[in-house]
Coordinates of C-alpha atoms and ligand atoms in Angstrom, one line a residue:
X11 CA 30.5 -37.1 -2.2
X12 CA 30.3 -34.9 -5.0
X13 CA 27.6 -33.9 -7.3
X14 CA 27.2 -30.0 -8.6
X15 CA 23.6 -30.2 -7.9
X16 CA 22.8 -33.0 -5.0
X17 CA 26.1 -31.6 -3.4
X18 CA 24.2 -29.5 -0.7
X19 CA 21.6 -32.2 -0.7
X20 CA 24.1 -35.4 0.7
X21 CA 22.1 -35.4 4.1
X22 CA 18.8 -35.3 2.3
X23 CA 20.1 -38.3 0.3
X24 CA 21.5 -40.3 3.3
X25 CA 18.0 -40.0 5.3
X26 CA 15.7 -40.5 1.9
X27 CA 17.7 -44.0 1.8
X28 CA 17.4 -44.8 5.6
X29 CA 13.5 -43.8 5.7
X30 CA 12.8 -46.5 2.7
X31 CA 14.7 -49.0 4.0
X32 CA 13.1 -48.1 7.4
X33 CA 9.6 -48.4 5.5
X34 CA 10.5 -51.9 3.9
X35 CA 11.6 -53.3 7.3
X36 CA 8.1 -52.1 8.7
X37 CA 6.2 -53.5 5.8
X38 CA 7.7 -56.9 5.7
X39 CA 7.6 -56.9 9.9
X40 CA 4.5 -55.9 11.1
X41 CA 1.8 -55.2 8.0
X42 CA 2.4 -57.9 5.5
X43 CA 2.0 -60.5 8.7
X44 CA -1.6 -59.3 8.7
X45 CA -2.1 -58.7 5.3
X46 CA -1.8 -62.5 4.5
X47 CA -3.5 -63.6 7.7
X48 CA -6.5 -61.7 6.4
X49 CA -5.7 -62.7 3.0
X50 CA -5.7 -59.0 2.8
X51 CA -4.8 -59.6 -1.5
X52 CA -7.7 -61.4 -2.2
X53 CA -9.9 -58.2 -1.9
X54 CA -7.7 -55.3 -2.3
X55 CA -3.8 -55.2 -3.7
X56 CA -1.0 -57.8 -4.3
X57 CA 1.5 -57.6 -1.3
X58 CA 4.1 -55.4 -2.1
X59 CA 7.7 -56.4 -3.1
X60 CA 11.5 -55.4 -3.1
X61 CA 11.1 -53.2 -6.2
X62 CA 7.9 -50.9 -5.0
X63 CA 10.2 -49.5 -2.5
X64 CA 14.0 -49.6 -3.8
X65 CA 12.7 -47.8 -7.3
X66 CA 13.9 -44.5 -7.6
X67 CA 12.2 -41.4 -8.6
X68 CA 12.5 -41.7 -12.7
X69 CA 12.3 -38.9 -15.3
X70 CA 11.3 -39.1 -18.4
X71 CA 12.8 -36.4 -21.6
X72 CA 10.6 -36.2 -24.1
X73 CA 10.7 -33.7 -27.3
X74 CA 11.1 -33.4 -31.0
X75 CA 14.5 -34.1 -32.9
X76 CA 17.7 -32.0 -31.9
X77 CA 15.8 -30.4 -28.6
X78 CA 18.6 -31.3 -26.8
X79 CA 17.0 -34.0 -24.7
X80 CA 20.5 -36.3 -24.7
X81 CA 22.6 -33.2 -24.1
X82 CA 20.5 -32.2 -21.1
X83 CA 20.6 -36.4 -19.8
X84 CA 24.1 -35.7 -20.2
X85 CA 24.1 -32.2 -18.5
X86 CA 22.9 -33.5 -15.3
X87 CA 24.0 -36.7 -15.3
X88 CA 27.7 -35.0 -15.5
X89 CA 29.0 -37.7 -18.0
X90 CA 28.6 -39.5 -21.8
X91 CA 26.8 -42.5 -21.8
X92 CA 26.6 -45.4 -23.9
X93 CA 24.6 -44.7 -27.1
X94 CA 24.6 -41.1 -26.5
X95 CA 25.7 -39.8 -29.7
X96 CA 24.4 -36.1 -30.0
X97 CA 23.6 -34.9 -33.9
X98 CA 21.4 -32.7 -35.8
X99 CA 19.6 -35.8 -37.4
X100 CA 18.0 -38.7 -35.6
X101 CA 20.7 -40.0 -33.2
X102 CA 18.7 -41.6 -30.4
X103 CA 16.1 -43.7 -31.8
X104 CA 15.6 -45.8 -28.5
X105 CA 14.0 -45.5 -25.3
X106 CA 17.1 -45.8 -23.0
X107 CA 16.6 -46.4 -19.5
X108 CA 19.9 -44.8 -17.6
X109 CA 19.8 -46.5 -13.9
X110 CA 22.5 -46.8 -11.4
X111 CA 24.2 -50.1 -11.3
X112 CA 27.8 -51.4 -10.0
X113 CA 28.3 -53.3 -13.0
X114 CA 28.2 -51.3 -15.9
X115 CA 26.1 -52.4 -18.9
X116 CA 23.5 -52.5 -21.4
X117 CA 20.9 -54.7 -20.4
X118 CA 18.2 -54.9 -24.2
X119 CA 14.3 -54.3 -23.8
X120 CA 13.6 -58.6 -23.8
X121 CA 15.7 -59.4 -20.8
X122 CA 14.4 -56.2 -18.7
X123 CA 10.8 -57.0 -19.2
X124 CA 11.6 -60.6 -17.1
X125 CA 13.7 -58.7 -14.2
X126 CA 11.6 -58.4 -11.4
X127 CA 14.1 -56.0 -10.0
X128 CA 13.4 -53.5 -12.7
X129 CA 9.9 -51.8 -12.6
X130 CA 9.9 -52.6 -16.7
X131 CA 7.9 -55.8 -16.2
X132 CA 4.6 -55.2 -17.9
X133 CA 6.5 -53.6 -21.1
X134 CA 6.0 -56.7 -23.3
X135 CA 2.6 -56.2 -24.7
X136 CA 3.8 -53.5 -26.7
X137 CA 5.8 -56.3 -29.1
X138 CA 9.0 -56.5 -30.6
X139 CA 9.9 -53.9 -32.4
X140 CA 9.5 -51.6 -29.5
X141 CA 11.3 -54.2 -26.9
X142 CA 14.0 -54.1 -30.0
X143 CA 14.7 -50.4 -29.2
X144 CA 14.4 -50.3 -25.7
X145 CA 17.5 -50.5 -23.5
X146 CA 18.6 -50.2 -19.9
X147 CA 22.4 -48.8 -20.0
X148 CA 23.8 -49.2 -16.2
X149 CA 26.3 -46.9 -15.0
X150 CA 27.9 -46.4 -11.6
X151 CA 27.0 -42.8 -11.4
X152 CA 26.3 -40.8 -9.0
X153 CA 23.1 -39.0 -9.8
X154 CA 21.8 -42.0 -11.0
X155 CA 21.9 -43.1 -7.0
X156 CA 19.6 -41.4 -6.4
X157 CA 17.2 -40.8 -9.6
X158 CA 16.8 -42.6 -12.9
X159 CA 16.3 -40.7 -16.5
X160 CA 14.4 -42.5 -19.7
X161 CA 15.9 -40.6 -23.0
X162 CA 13.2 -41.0 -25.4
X163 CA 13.4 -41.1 -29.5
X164 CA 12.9 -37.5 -31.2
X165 CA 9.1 -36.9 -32.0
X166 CA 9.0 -36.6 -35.4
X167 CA 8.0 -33.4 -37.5
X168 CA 5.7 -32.9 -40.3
X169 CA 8.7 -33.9 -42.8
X170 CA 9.7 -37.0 -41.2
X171 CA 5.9 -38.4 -40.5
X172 CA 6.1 -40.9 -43.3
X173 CA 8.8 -42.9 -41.2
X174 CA 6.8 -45.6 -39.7
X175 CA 8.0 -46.8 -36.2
X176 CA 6.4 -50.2 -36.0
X177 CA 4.8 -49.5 -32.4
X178 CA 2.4 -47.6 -30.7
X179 CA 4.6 -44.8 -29.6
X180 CA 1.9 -42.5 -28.0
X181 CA 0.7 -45.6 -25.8
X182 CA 4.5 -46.3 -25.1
X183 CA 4.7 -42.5 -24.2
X184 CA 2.0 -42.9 -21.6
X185 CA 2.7 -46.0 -20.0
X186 CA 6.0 -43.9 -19.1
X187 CA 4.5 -41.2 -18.3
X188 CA 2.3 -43.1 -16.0
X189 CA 4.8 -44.7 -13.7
X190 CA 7.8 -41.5 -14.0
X191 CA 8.0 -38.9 -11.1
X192 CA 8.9 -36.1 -13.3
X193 CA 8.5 -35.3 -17.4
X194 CA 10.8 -33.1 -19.0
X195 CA 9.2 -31.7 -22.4
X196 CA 11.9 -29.8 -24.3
X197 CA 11.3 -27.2 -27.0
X198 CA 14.1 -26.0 -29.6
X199 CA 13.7 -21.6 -29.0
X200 CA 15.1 -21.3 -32.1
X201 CA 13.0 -23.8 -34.3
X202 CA 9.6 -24.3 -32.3
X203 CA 7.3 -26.3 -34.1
X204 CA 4.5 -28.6 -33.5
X205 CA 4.2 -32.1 -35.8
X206 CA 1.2 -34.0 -35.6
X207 CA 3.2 -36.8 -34.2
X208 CA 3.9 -34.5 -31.0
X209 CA 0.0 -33.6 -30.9
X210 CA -0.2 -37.4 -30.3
X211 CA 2.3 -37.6 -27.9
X212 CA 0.5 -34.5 -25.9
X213 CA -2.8 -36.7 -25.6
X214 CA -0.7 -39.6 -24.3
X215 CA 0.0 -37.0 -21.8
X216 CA -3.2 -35.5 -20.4
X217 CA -3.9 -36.2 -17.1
X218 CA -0.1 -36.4 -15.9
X219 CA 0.4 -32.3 -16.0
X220 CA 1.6 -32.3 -12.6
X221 CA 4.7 -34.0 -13.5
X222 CA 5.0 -32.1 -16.5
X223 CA 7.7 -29.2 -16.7
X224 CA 8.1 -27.5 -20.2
X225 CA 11.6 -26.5 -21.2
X226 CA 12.3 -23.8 -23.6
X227 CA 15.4 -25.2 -24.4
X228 CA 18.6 -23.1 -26.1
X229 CA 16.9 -20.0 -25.3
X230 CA 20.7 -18.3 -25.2
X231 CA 20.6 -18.4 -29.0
X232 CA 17.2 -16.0 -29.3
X233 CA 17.3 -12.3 -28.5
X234 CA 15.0 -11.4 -25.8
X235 CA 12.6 -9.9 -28.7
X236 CA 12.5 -13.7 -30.2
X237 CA 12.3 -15.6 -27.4
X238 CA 9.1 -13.2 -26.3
X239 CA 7.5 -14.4 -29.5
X240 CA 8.6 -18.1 -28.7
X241 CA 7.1 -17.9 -25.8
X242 CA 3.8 -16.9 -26.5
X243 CA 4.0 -19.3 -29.3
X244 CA 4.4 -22.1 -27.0
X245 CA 1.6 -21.2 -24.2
X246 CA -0.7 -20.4 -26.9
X247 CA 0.3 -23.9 -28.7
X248 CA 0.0 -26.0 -25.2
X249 CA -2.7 -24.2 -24.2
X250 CA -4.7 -25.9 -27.3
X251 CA -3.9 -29.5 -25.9
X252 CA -4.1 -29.5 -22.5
X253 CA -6.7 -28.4 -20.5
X254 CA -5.2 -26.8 -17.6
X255 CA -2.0 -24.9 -19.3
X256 CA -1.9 -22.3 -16.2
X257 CA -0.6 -25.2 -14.5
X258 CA 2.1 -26.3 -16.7
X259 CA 5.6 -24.3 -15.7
X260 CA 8.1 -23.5 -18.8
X261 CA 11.2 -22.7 -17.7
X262 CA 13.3 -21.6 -20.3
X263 CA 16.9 -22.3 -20.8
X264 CA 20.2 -23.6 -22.2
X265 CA 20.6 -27.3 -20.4
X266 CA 24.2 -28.2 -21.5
X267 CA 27.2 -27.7 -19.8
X268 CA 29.2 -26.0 -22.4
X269 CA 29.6 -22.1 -22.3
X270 CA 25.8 -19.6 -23.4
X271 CA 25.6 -17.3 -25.7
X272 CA 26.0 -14.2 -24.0
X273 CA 22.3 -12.5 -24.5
X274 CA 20.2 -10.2 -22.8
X275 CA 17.9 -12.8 -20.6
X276 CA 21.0 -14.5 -19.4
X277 CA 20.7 -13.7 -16.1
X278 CA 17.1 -14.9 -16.3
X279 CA 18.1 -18.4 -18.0
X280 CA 20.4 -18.8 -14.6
X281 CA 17.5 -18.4 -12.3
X282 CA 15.3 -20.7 -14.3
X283 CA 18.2 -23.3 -14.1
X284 CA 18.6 -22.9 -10.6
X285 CA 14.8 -23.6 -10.4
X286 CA 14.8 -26.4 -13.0
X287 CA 17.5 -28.5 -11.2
X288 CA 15.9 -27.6 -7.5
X289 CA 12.5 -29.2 -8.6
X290 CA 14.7 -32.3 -9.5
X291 CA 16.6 -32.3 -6.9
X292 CA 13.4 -32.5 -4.4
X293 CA 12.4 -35.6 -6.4
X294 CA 14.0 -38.2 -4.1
X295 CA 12.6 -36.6 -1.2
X296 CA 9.6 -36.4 -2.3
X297 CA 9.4 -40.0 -3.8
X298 CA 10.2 -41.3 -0.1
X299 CA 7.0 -38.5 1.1
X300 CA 4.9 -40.4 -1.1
X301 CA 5.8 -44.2 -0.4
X302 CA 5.8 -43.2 3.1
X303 CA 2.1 -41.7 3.1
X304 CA 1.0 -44.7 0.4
X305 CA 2.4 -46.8 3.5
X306 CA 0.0 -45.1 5.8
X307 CA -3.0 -45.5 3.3
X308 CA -1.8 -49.0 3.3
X309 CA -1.6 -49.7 7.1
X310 CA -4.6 -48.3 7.7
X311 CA -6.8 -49.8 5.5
X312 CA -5.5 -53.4 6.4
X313 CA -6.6 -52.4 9.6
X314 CA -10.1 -51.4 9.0
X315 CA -9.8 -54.7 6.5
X316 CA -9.0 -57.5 9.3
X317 CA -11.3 -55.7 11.9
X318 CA -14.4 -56.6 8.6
X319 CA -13.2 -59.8 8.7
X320 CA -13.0 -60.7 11.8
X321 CA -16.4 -59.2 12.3
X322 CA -17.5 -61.7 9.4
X323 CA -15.7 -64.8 11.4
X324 CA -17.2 -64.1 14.5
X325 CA -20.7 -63.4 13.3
X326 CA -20.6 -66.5 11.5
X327 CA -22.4 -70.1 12.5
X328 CA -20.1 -73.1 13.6
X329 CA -22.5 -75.8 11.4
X330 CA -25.9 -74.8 10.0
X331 CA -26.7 -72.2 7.7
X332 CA -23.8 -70.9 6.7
X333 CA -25.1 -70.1 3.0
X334 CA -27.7 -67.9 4.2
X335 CA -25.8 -66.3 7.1
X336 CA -23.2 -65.6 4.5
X337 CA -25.6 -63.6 2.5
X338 CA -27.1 -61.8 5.0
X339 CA -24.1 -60.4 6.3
X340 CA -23.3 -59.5 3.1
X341 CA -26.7 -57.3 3.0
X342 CA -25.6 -56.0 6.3
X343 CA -22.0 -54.6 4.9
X344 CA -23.5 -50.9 5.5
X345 CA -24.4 -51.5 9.1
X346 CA -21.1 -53.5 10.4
X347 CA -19.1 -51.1 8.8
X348 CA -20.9 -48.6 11.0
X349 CA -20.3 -50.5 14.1
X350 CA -16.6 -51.3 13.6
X351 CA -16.3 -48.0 13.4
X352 CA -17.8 -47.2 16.7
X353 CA -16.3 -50.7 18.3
X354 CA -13.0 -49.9 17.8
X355 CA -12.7 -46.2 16.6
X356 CA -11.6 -47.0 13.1
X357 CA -12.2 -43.5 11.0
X358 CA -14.9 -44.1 8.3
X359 CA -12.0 -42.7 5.2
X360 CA -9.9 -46.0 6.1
X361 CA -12.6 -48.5 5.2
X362 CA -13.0 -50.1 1.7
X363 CA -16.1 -49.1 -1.0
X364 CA -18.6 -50.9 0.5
X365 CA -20.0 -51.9 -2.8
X366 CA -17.0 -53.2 -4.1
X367 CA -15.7 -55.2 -0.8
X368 CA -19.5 -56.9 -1.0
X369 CA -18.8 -58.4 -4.6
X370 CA -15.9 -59.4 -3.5
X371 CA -17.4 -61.1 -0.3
X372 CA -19.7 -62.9 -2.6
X373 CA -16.9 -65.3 -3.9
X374 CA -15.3 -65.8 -0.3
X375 CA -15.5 -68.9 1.9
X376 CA -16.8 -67.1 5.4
X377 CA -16.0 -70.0 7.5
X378 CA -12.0 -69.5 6.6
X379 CA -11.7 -66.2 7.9
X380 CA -9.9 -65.6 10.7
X381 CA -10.6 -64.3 14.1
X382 CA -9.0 -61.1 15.2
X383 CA -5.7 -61.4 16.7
X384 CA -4.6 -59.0 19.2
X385 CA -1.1 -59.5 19.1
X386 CA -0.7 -58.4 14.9
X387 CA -3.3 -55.3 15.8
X388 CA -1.3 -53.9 18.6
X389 CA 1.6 -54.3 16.0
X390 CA -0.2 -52.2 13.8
X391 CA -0.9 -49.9 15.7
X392 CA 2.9 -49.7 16.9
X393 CA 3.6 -48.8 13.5
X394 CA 0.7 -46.3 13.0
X395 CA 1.2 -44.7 16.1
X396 CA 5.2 -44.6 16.7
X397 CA 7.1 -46.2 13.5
X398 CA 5.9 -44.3 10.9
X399 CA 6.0 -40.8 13.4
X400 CA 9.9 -41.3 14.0
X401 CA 10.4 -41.1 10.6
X402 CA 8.9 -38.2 9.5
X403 CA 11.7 -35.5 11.0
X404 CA 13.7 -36.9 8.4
X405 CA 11.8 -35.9 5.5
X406 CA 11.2 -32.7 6.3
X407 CA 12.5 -30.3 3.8
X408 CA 16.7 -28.8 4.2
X409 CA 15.4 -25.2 5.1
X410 CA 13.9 -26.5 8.5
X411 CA 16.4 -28.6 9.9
X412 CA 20.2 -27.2 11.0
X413 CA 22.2 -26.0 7.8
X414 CA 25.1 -28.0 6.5
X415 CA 28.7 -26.1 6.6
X416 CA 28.9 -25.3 2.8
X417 CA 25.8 -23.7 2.3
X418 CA 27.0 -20.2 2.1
X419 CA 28.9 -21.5 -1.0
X420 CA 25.5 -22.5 -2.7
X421 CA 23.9 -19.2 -2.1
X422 CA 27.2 -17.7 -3.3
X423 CA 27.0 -19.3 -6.7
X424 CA 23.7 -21.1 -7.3
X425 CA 20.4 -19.3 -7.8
X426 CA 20.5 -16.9 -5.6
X427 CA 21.5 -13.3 -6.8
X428 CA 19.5 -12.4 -3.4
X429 CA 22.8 -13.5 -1.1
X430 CA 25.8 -11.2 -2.4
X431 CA 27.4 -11.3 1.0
X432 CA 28.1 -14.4 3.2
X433 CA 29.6 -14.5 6.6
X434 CA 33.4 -14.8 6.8
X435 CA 34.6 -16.9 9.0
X436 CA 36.9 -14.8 12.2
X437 CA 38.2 -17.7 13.2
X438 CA 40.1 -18.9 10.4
X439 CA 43.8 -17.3 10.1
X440 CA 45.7 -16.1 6.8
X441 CA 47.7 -19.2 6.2
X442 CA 51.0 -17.9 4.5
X443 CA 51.6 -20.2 1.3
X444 CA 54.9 -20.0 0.1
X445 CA 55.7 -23.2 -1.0
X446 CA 58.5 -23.3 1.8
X447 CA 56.8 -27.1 2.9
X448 CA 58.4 -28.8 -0.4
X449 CA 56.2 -31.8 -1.6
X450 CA 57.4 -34.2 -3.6
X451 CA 54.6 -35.1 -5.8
X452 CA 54.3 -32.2 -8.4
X453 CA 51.2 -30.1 -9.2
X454 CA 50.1 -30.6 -12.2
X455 CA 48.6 -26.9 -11.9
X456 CA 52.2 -25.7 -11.3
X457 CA 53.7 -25.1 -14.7
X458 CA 51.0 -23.0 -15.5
X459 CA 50.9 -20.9 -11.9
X460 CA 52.2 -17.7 -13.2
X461 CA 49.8 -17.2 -16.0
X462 CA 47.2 -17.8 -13.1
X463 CA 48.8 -15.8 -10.7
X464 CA 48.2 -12.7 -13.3
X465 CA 44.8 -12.6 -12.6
X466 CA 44.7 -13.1 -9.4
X467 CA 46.2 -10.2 -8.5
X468 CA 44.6 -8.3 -10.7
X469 CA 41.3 -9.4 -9.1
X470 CA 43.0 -7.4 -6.4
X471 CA 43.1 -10.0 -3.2
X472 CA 42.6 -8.6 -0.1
X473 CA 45.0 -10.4 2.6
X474 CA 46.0 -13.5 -0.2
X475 CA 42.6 -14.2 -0.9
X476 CA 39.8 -13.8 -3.4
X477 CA 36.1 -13.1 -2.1
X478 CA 33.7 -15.6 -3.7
X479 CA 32.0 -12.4 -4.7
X480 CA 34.9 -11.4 -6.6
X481 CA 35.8 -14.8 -8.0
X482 CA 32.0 -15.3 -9.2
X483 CA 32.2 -11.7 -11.1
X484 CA 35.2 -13.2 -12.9
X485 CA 33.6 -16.7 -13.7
X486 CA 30.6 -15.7 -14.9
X487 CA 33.0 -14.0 -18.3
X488 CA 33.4 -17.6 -18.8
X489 CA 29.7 -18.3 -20.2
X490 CA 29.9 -21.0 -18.1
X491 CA 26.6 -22.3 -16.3
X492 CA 26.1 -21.4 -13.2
X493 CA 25.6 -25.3 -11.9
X494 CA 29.1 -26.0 -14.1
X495 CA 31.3 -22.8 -11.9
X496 CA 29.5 -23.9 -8.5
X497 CA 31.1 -27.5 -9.5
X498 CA 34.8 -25.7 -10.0
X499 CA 34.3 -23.6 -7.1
X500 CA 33.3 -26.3 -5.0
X501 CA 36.8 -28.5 -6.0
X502 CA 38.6 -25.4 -5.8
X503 CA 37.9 -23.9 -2.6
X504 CA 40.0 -26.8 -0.8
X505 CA 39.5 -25.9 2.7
X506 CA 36.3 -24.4 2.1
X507 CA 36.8 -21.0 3.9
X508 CA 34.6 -19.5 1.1
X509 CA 37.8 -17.8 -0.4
X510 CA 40.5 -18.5 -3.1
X511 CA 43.9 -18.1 -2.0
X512 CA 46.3 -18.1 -4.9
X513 CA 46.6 -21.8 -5.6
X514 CA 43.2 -22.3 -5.1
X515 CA 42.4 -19.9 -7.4
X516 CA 44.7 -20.7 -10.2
X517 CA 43.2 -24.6 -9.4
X518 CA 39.7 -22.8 -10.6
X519 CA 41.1 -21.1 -13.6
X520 CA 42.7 -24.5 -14.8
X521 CA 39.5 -26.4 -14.5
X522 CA 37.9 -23.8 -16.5
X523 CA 40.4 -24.2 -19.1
X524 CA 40.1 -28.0 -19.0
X525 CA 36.3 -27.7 -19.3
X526 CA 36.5 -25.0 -21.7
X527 CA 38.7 -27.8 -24.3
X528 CA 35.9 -30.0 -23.6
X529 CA 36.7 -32.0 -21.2
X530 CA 34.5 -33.1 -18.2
X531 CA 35.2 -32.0 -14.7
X532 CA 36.1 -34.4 -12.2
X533 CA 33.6 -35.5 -9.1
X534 CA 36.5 -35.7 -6.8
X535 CA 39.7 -33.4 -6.9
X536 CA 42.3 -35.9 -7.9
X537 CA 45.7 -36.0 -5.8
X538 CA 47.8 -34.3 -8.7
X539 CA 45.6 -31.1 -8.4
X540 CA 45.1 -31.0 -5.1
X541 CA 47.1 -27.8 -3.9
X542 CA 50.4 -28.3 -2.3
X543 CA 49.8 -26.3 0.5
X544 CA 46.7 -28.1 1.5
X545 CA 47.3 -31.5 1.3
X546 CA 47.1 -33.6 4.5
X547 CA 51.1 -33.2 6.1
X548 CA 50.7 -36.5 8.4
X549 CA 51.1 -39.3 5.3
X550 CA 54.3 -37.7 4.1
X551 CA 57.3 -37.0 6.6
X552 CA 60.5 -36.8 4.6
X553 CA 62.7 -33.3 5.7
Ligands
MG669 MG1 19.0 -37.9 -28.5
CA670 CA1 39.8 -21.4 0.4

């Protein structure tokens, strides 16, 4: 498993997966047994399905032309994807849904709206034009296992405004930004400015500012004194539209993975990625957090639901006067609630608006209500009590529960300037690598060893090896994002000791050369680059 910025966060990832499954197999075992013997539907929600708990957390980009929305898809997502051509002028002019699928594809906004496996289904209402320029590209990616993205069509500025789209895009906008974990609202540092189309799209926002995060985006190509002015510019601009702009958090940066500017707040665009890509990291955590407590919400007001009907069943007369009966009890809603809550100890927060559950009484046949059924409550309680308890410990956030091995490699390169030193490891021996072992595949990092080799000892290794303190110095002349060198060092430090030796090291510097040309790194360290001297000896015996 490897993924720059979920790489620390594999166990996280593992137990978010169990706990949903977990919470499926407990909704379709012991509550929805009881919500359809209590027709539990009738008066309060349709029964959930599949998709309510298999969705994963989704995050929407949003921002005028050439923000960089597609680049930054494309900077955490690690790869190009289909219809991600990055320009100047108006390149995306969709909404494109990028979700994880084994079979890669585009699926177009008509066939999505029928899927019941996608959570697009109520899209249709806003028409064909809008269903014309919606898409779902699938891609067997790994950060798309665990969240999806929506890349959105630029806003359009003042100049552009004429351009008609054909839709409601500000309804569009919210009906996203209702059902998405996270909204990313990027601003150009170097050309901020506000269109009346993007005054629009703010309004379709209101209300959702907790999932909001602001990005000053290519903040690397502003001196400090500019981007001071930027800034201002921006709080005083958002402050205008929404209500609560204390709230909102800008975090200002360069999200691409090719090398900064080198500028004065550099340091500070670092920590603000590191904080940017934390907050979306947490997402599928705290996705499952949510289902799990909307669970509990769930659970217990089914509970408090079949203990009113039941109530209703018993109090009700085998043959005459049902009608009357009926409405009396109805009258009485206040009171019984009362009692049930005495009766059987049900807190008063679990139990229905009374005014509401009595309307919906009114149109209910009493007599076909079910008695209570001790057997389905004592499984609900099971799963109040115990089920739901157990799985808890597994969402609890990374900091509380036993470290994984490579953290000291995250602190090293990732966010933290706070950690310079980390703990070397007294067990682990000097390994003398001196090619003596011959391999017969070839390293492809061999021909270009000596160039390599040339800075490495000019780095000045102490016993073979590079610090990651020293190696980091030396990275960071690169330009390189942070997130991009804790990727290399990650595939370079094979044996993860939390030092370069000299293959390892010149394995770093070609990565950086490849990435530096443009080309993407790879999620796994190939065979061909894996250093001779660390590749497993069992598979090939041939003195
Ligand atoms: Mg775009
Ligand atoms: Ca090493």
């Amino acid at each position: 498993m490897s993924l720059r910025w979920f790489r620390n966060n594999t166990n996280t990832l593992q137990d978010v997966s169990v706990v949903t499954e977990e919470l499926k197999n407990l909704y379709y075992k012991r509550l929805l047994p009881i919500e359809k013997h209590y027709s539990f539907h009738h008066f309060h929600s349709p029964s959930y399905e599949d998709a309510d708990f298999d969705n994963k957390p989704m995050v929407l980009v949003i921002g005028q032309y050439s923000t960089g929305k597609t680049t930054f898809i494309r900077y955490l997502i690690e790869q190009d994807f289909p219809g991600s051509r990055v320009g100047p002028e108006p390149t995306t002019d969709c909404f494109s849904a990028l979700m994880y699928g084994d079979v890669e594809g585009i699926i177009p906004g008509n066939a999505l709206t029928v899927d019941p496996k996608k959570p697009f289904r109520n899209l249709d209402p806003f028409g064909n034009t809008f269903l014309n320029r919606f898409q779902c590209v699938q891609m067997s990616n790994q950060v798309l296992e665990s969240i999806s993205m929506i890349d959105t069509p630029g806003i359009l500025t003042a100049a552009r405004k004429k351009l008609s789209r054909g839709y409601d895009f500000p309804a569009v906008l919210r009906w996203f930004a209702e059902r998405v974990d996270r909204i990313i609202l990027l601003f150009d540092a170097h050309k901020l400015e506000f269109s009346d189309e993007l005054t629009r799209a703010f309004g379709a926002l209101c209300g959702y500012e907790d999932k909001l995060r602001v990005v000053l985006n290519k903040a690397d190509r502003v001196d400090s004194q500019q981007l001071m002015r930027v800034y201002g510019a921006l709080m005083w601009s958002l402050g205008k539209v929404f209500r609560t702009p204390e709230i909102l958090r800008v975090y200002i940066g360069s999200f691409w993975s090719e090398p900064r500017q080198a500028c004065d707040h550099y340091q500070l665009i670092e920590l603000e990625e590191e904080d940017l890509l934390n907050d979306i990291r947490n997402l599928p955590r705290n996705a499952a957090v949510r289902k799990l407590n909307d669970l509990v919400k769930r659970a217990r007001l089914v509970r408090a639901h079949a203990h009113i009907i039941s109530y209703l069943k018993q109090e009700m007369p085998t043959i005459f006067c049902k009608a009357s009966k009926k409405h009396n009890l109805i009258y009485q809603l206040p009171v019984i609630f009362t009692k049930i809550q005495q009766q059987h100890r049900v807190p008063a927060g679990d139990f229905p608006d009374c005014t509401k559950m009595q309307e919906r009484l009114l149109g209910q046949d009493f007599s076909k209500f079910k008695a209570l059924k001790p057997s389905l409550m004592a499984s609900l309680d099971k799963l109040l009590s115990s089920d739901i308890a157990k799985l808890m410990p597994l969402l609890q956030p990374q900091e509380q529960r036993k470290k994984s091995v490579p953290a000291v490699l995250d602190g090293e390169f990732l966010g933290t300037f706070r950690r310079e030193h980390y703990k070397r490891d007294p067990f682990k021996e000097f390994r003398q690598d001196d090619d003596s072992n011959e391999d017969l595949n070839e390293w492809s990092v061999e021909k270009y060893k000596p160039k390599y080799d040339e800075i490495f000892y000019n780095l000045r290794p102490n016993e073979g090896k590079l610090s990651g303190t020293k190696v980091r110095k030396w990275m960071m002349t690169t330009l390189l994002p942070n997130s991009v060198l804790a990727q290399v060092w990650r595939l370079s430090d094979v044996d993860g000791d939390g030092m370069l030796d000299n293959e390892e090291f010149a394995l770093a510097v070609h990565l950086i050369e490849g990435k530096l040309e443009g080309h993407w790194l790879p999620r796994e360290l190939p065979s061909h680059l894996v250093p001779p001297s660390k590749r497993p000896v069992a598979s090939s015996d041939e003195d």
